[in-house]
Amino acid sequence: MATTQSFICREVAGRVSARSYTIANVPNPNTDQVFVNGVLQNSGATNDYTLSNTTITFNRDIDSDEVVLVNYFLDVYDGSQDNTDTDGITSSLGRTELIH
């Protein structure tokens, strides 16, 4: 059985466009916190942003000099065995991929 650990990731999101940013990993559900210039944003289609996989879409244009910082939890596997969960989904992210 593979071992799973949760890590807190903190990263500056990469700008794709004025409203679209990306992060390196798919966060655990409902663990994301998105900050613009230090101000916590509210998640939701009628609020400040939505998150789909690794793409953050804002409901307003973000200026290129604003900093988008994201905190989230990420499960990582030790890679010692098959990482297929009970739903048949295989994780492709192991500890060696997370730690460079």
Tab-separated table of N, CA and C in Angstrom:
chain	number	residue	atom	x	y	z
A	1	MET	N	0.840	-1.169	0.000
A	1	MET	CA	0.000	0.000	0.000
A	1	MET	C	0.890	1.239	0.000
A	2	ALA	N	0.584	2.173	-0.867
A	2	ALA	CA	1.344	3.411	-0.960
A	2	ALA	C	0.973	4.339	0.186
A	3	THR	N	1.941	5.113	0.628
A	3	THR	CA	1.728	6.073	1.686
A	3	THR	C	1.365	7.419	1.085
A	4	THR	N	0.385	8.081	1.673
A	4	THR	CA	-0.032	9.397	1.209
A	4	THR	C	0.267	10.422	2.285
A	5	GLN	N	0.826	11.557	1.882
A	5	GLN	CA	1.040	12.672	2.784
A	5	GLN	C	0.454	13.913	2.151
A	6	SER	N	-0.090	14.799	2.964
A	6	SER	CA	-0.594	16.063	2.460
A	6	SER	C	0.442	17.153	2.728
A	7	PHE	N	0.660	17.975	1.738
A	7	PHE	CA	1.585	19.091	1.852
A	7	PHE	C	0.829	20.383	1.602
A	8	ILE	N	1.279	21.428	2.237
A	8	ILE	CA	0.746	22.747	1.940
A	8	ILE	C	1.642	23.361	0.879
A	9	CYS	N	1.055	23.712	-0.243
A	9	CYS	CA	1.802	24.364	-1.314
A	9	CYS	C	1.489	25.854	-1.280
A	10	ARG	N	2.487	26.644	-1.530
A	10	ARG	CA	2.323	28.089	-1.626
A	10	ARG	C	3.100	28.518	-2.852
A	11	GLU	N	2.398	29.118	-3.794
A	11	GLU	CA	3.083	29.517	-5.019
A	11	GLU	C	2.471	30.765	-5.620
A	12	VAL	N	3.290	31.465	-6.362
A	12	VAL	CA	2.813	32.596	-7.138
A	12	VAL	C	2.255	32.030	-8.434
A	13	ALA	N	1.006	32.356	-8.722
A	13	ALA	CA	0.354	31.830	-9.925
A	13	ALA	C	0.941	32.490	-11.165
A	14	GLY	N	1.007	31.715	-12.237
A	14	GLY	CA	1.527	32.215	-13.501
A	14	GLY	C	0.435	32.894	-14.313
A	15	ARG	N	0.746	34.052	-14.826
A	15	ARG	CA	-0.229	34.831	-15.594
A	15	ARG	C	-0.361	34.277	-17.008
A	16	VAL	N	-1.585	33.999	-17.424
A	16	VAL	CA	-1.885	33.578	-18.786
A	16	VAL	C	-2.517	34.748	-19.532
A	17	SER	N	-3.436	35.425	-18.848
A	17	SER	CA	-4.088	36.620	-19.393
A	17	SER	C	-4.526	37.474	-18.204
A	18	ALA	N	-5.214	38.566	-18.477
A	18	ALA	CA	-5.651	39.459	-17.406
A	18	ALA	C	-6.601	38.778	-16.424
A	19	ARG	N	-7.303	37.745	-16.872
A	19	ARG	CA	-8.254	37.050	-15.998
A	19	ARG	C	-7.899	35.594	-15.723
A	20	SER	N	-6.878	35.083	-16.353
A	20	SER	CA	-6.549	33.663	-16.235
A	20	SER	C	-5.130	33.463	-15.709
A	21	TYR	N	-5.016	32.619	-14.684
A	21	TYR	CA	-3.727	32.284	-14.072
A	21	TYR	C	-3.657	30.772	-13.891
A	22	THR	N	-2.443	30.255	-13.793
A	22	THR	CA	-2.287	28.815	-13.576
A	22	THR	C	-1.385	28.539	-12.379
A	23	ILE	N	-1.602	27.350	-11.789
A	23	ILE	CA	-0.743	26.854	-10.725
A	23	ILE	C	-0.190	25.499	-11.150
A	24	ALA	N	0.799	25.005	-10.435
A	24	ALA	CA	1.539	23.811	-10.857
A	24	ALA	C	0.785	22.497	-10.644
A	25	ASN	N	-0.105	22.453	-9.666
A	25	ASN	CA	-0.752	21.191	-9.300
A	25	ASN	C	-2.255	21.372	-9.141
A	26	VAL	N	-2.982	20.270	-9.169
A	26	VAL	CA	-4.415	20.289	-8.887
A	26	VAL	C	-4.572	20.161	-7.370
A	27	PRO	N	-5.109	21.190	-6.705
A	27	PRO	CA	-5.240	21.146	-5.241
A	27	PRO	C	-6.275	20.134	-4.780
A	28	ASN	N	-6.147	19.697	-3.532
A	28	ASN	CA	-7.217	18.923	-2.918
A	28	ASN	C	-8.470	19.795	-2.949
A	29	PRO	N	-9.641	19.180	-3.104
A	29	PRO	CA	-10.883	19.959	-3.179
A	29	PRO	C	-11.081	20.883	-1.973
A	30	ASN	N	-11.506	22.097	-2.262
A	30	ASN	CA	-11.870	23.089	-1.240
A	30	ASN	C	-10.745	23.451	-0.286
A	31	THR	N	-9.504	23.364	-0.741
A	31	THR	CA	-8.381	23.759	0.115
A	31	THR	C	-7.668	25.000	-0.405
A	32	ASP	N	-8.104	25.535	-1.552
A	32	ASP	CA	-7.405	26.663	-2.148
A	32	ASP	C	-7.743	27.977	-1.452
A	33	GLN	N	-6.720	28.812	-1.345
A	33	GLN	CA	-6.844	30.184	-0.881
A	33	GLN	C	-6.099	31.029	-1.896
A	34	VAL	N	-6.779	31.985	-2.508
A	34	VAL	CA	-6.174	32.829	-3.525
A	34	VAL	C	-6.117	34.259	-2.991
A	35	PHE	N	-4.934	34.852	-3.091
A	35	PHE	CA	-4.712	36.216	-2.626
A	35	PHE	C	-4.263	37.070	-3.812
A	36	VAL	N	-4.792	38.270	-3.911
A	36	VAL	CA	-4.310	39.245	-4.895
A	36	VAL	C	-3.761	40.417	-4.102
A	37	ASN	N	-2.451	40.625	-4.233
A	37	ASN	CA	-1.759	41.666	-3.453
A	37	ASN	C	-2.052	41.545	-1.958
A	38	GLY	N	-2.108	40.309	-1.467
A	38	GLY	CA	-2.295	40.057	-0.051
A	38	GLY	C	-3.726	40.029	0.425
A	39	VAL	N	-4.685	40.290	-0.460
A	39	VAL	CA	-6.095	40.305	-0.078
A	39	VAL	C	-6.733	38.971	-0.482
A	40	LEU	N	-7.300	38.270	0.507
A	40	LEU	CA	-7.936	36.984	0.256
A	40	LEU	C	-9.153	37.179	-0.633
A	41	GLN	N	-9.250	36.362	-1.683
A	41	GLN	CA	-10.360	36.423	-2.629
A	41	GLN	C	-11.399	35.374	-2.260
A	42	ASN	N	-12.638	35.610	-2.653
A	42	ASN	CA	-13.734	34.670	-2.397
A	42	ASN	C	-13.949	33.790	-3.614
A	43	SER	N	-13.982	32.484	-3.383
A	43	SER	CA	-14.182	31.514	-4.453
A	43	SER	C	-15.654	31.440	-4.848
A	44	GLY	N	-15.904	31.255	-6.137
A	44	GLY	CA	-17.269	31.062	-6.618
A	44	GLY	C	-17.537	31.867	-7.870
A	45	ALA	N	-18.404	31.344	-8.710
A	45	ALA	CA	-18.705	31.970	-9.997
A	45	ALA	C	-19.253	33.386	-9.852
A	46	THR	N	-19.979	33.651	-8.778
A	46	THR	CA	-20.516	35.000	-8.578
A	46	THR	C	-19.649	35.825	-7.631
A	47	ASN	N	-18.511	35.280	-7.229
A	47	ASN	CA	-17.582	35.986	-6.346
A	47	ASN	C	-16.350	36.441	-7.134
A	48	ASP	N	-15.152	36.226	-6.576
A	48	ASP	CA	-13.930	36.761	-7.180
A	48	ASP	C	-13.283	35.860	-8.226
A	49	TYR	N	-13.354	34.540	-8.041
A	49	TYR	CA	-12.654	33.626	-8.944
A	49	TYR	C	-13.267	32.238	-8.908
A	50	THR	N	-12.915	31.456	-9.926
A	50	THR	CA	-13.203	30.026	-9.933
A	50	THR	C	-11.893	29.287	-10.183
A	51	LEU	N	-11.836	28.049	-9.746
A	51	LEU	CA	-10.662	27.204	-9.954
A	51	LEU	C	-11.110	25.928	-10.632
A	52	SER	N	-10.481	25.600	-11.749
A	52	SER	CA	-10.765	24.364	-12.460
A	52	SER	C	-9.432	23.698	-12.768
A	53	ASN	N	-9.193	22.553	-12.143
A	53	ASN	CA	-7.901	21.857	-12.247
A	53	ASN	C	-6.787	22.800	-11.819
A	54	THR	N	-5.977	23.285	-12.742
A	54	THR	CA	-4.871	24.179	-12.382
A	54	THR	C	-5.088	25.605	-12.881
A	55	THR	N	-6.293	25.911	-13.356
A	55	THR	CA	-6.563	27.234	-13.917
A	55	THR	C	-7.463	28.052	-12.994
A	56	ILE	N	-6.995	29.236	-12.650
A	56	ILE	CA	-7.770	30.189	-11.868
A	56	ILE	C	-8.324	31.218	-12.847
A	57	THR	N	-9.633	31.436	-12.814
A	57	THR	CA	-10.260	32.442	-13.663
A	57	THR	C	-10.913	33.486	-12.766
A	58	PHE	N	-10.442	34.719	-12.906
A	58	PHE	CA	-10.963	35.817	-12.098
A	58	PHE	C	-12.166	36.451	-12.788
A	59	ASN	N	-13.016	37.085	-11.989
A	59	ASN	CA	-14.188	37.783	-12.505
A	59	ASN	C	-13.885	39.242	-12.835
A	60	ARG	N	-12.631	39.625	-12.733
A	60	ARG	CA	-12.180	40.959	-13.099
A	60	ARG	C	-10.775	40.851	-13.673
A	61	ASP	N	-10.360	41.877	-14.390
A	61	ASP	CA	-8.991	41.904	-14.893
A	61	ASP	C	-8.028	42.133	-13.729
A	62	ILE	N	-6.943	41.367	-13.724
A	62	ILE	CA	-5.880	41.526	-12.737
A	62	ILE	C	-4.747	42.269	-13.438
A	63	ASP	N	-4.311	43.385	-12.879
A	63	ASP	CA	-3.217	44.137	-13.487
A	63	ASP	C	-1.938	43.311	-13.472
A	64	SER	N	-1.098	43.505	-14.457
A	64	SER	CA	0.123	42.703	-14.584
A	64	SER	C	1.096	42.917	-13.426
A	65	ASP	N	0.967	44.030	-12.697
A	65	ASP	CA	1.867	44.261	-11.560
A	65	ASP	C	1.293	43.750	-10.238
A	66	GLU	N	0.082	43.175	-10.267
A	66	GLU	CA	-0.503	42.594	-9.063
A	66	GLU	C	0.040	41.177	-8.868
A	67	VAL	N	0.214	40.781	-7.626
A	67	VAL	CA	0.738	39.455	-7.298
A	67	VAL	C	-0.408	38.530	-6.908
A	68	VAL	N	-0.481	37.380	-7.578
A	68	VAL	CA	-1.494	36.371	-7.268
A	68	VAL	C	-0.788	35.211	-6.569
A	69	LEU	N	-1.075	35.053	-5.289
A	69	LEU	CA	-0.466	34.013	-4.469
A	69	LEU	C	-1.529	32.997	-4.106
A	70	VAL	N	-1.181	31.707	-4.197
A	70	VAL	CA	-2.156	30.646	-3.938
A	70	VAL	C	-1.591	29.678	-2.903
A	71	ASN	N	-2.393	29.376	-1.900
A	71	ASN	CA	-2.087	28.338	-0.921
A	71	ASN	C	-3.080	27.203	-1.136
A	72	TYR	N	-2.607	25.958	-1.015
A	72	TYR	CA	-3.512	24.817	-1.136
A	72	TYR	C	-2.851	23.563	-0.581
A	73	PHE	N	-3.690	22.575	-0.291
A	73	PHE	CA	-3.190	21.270	0.135
A	73	PHE	C	-3.048	20.371	-1.081
A	74	LEU	N	-2.046	19.515	-1.024
A	74	LEU	CA	-1.773	18.579	-2.105
A	74	LEU	C	-1.384	17.242	-1.503
A	75	ASP	N	-2.048	16.182	-1.945
A	75	ASP	CA	-1.672	14.841	-1.509
A	75	ASP	C	-0.558	14.328	-2.405
A	76	VAL	N	0.461	13.745	-1.786
A	76	VAL	CA	1.557	13.148	-2.549
A	76	VAL	C	1.774	11.727	-2.073
A	77	TYR	N	2.149	10.880	-3.004
A	77	TYR	CA	2.330	9.463	-2.730
A	77	TYR	C	3.811	9.129	-2.728
A	78	ASP	N	4.187	8.127	-1.943
A	78	ASP	CA	5.601	7.775	-1.856
A	78	ASP	C	6.106	7.023	-3.080
A	79	GLY	N	5.212	6.599	-3.952
A	79	GLY	CA	5.623	5.947	-5.192
A	79	GLY	C	6.069	4.516	-5.034
A	80	SER	N	5.914	3.949	-3.829
A	80	SER	CA	6.410	2.589	-3.606
A	80	SER	C	5.540	1.528	-4.256
A	81	GLN	N	4.282	1.854	-4.516
A	81	GLN	CA	3.390	0.890	-5.140
A	81	GLN	C	2.431	1.618	-6.059
A	82	ASP	N	1.545	0.871	-6.634
A	82	ASP	CA	0.532	1.435	-7.513
A	82	ASP	C	-0.277	2.497	-6.768
A	83	ASN	N	-0.462	3.645	-7.386
A	83	ASN	CA	-1.188	4.734	-6.760
A	83	ASN	C	-2.619	4.836	-7.269
A	84	THR	N	-3.253	3.703	-7.504
A	84	THR	CA	-4.637	3.702	-7.951
A	84	THR	C	-5.545	3.728	-6.733
A	85	ASP	N	-6.444	4.717	-6.694
A	85	ASP	CA	-7.332	4.801	-5.543
A	85	ASP	C	-8.556	3.920	-5.747
A	86	THR	N	-9.491	3.991	-4.816
A	86	THR	CA	-10.658	3.109	-4.859
A	86	THR	C	-11.582	3.410	-6.022
A	87	ASP	N	-11.456	4.587	-6.630
A	87	ASP	CA	-12.274	4.932	-7.790
A	87	ASP	C	-11.591	4.546	-9.099
A	88	GLY	N	-10.411	3.934	-9.003
A	88	GLY	CA	-9.697	3.528	-10.202
A	88	GLY	C	-8.879	4.637	-10.838
A	89	ILE	N	-8.717	5.737	-10.131
A	89	ILE	CA	-7.936	6.860	-10.663
A	89	ILE	C	-6.501	6.714	-10.185
A	90	THR	N	-5.566	6.816	-11.108
A	90	THR	CA	-4.157	6.679	-10.768
A	90	THR	C	-3.518	8.052	-10.662
A	91	SER	N	-2.844	8.288	-9.550
A	91	SER	CA	-2.132	9.553	-9.373
A	91	SER	C	-0.819	9.494	-10.122
A	92	SER	N	-0.507	10.585	-10.808
A	92	SER	CA	0.768	10.641	-11.519
A	92	SER	C	1.789	11.444	-10.742
A	93	LEU	N	1.405	12.000	-9.596
A	93	LEU	CA	2.305	12.839	-8.829
A	93	LEU	C	2.856	12.058	-7.653
A	94	GLY	N	4.151	11.873	-7.622
A	94	GLY	CA	4.818	11.225	-6.510
A	94	GLY	C	5.703	12.221	-5.813
A	95	ARG	N	6.242	11.823	-4.706
A	95	ARG	CA	7.100	12.713	-3.925
A	95	ARG	C	8.272	13.226	-4.741
A	96	THR	N	8.860	12.387	-5.567
A	96	THR	CA	10.010	12.834	-6.363
A	96	THR	C	9.637	13.909	-7.361
A	97	GLU	N	8.390	13.919	-7.839
A	97	GLU	CA	7.955	14.955	-8.768
A	97	GLU	C	7.690	16.264	-8.033
A	98	LEU	N	7.251	16.186	-6.769
A	98	LEU	CA	6.961	17.391	-6.010
A	98	LEU	C	8.237	18.053	-5.513
A	99	ILE	N	9.172	17.255	-5.049
A	99	ILE	CA	10.413	17.786	-4.501
A	99	ILE	C	11.480	17.745	-5.579
A	100	HIS	N	11.922	18.900	-6.004
A	100	HIS	CA	12.906	18.973	-7.092
A	100	HIS	C	14.307	18.953	-6.562
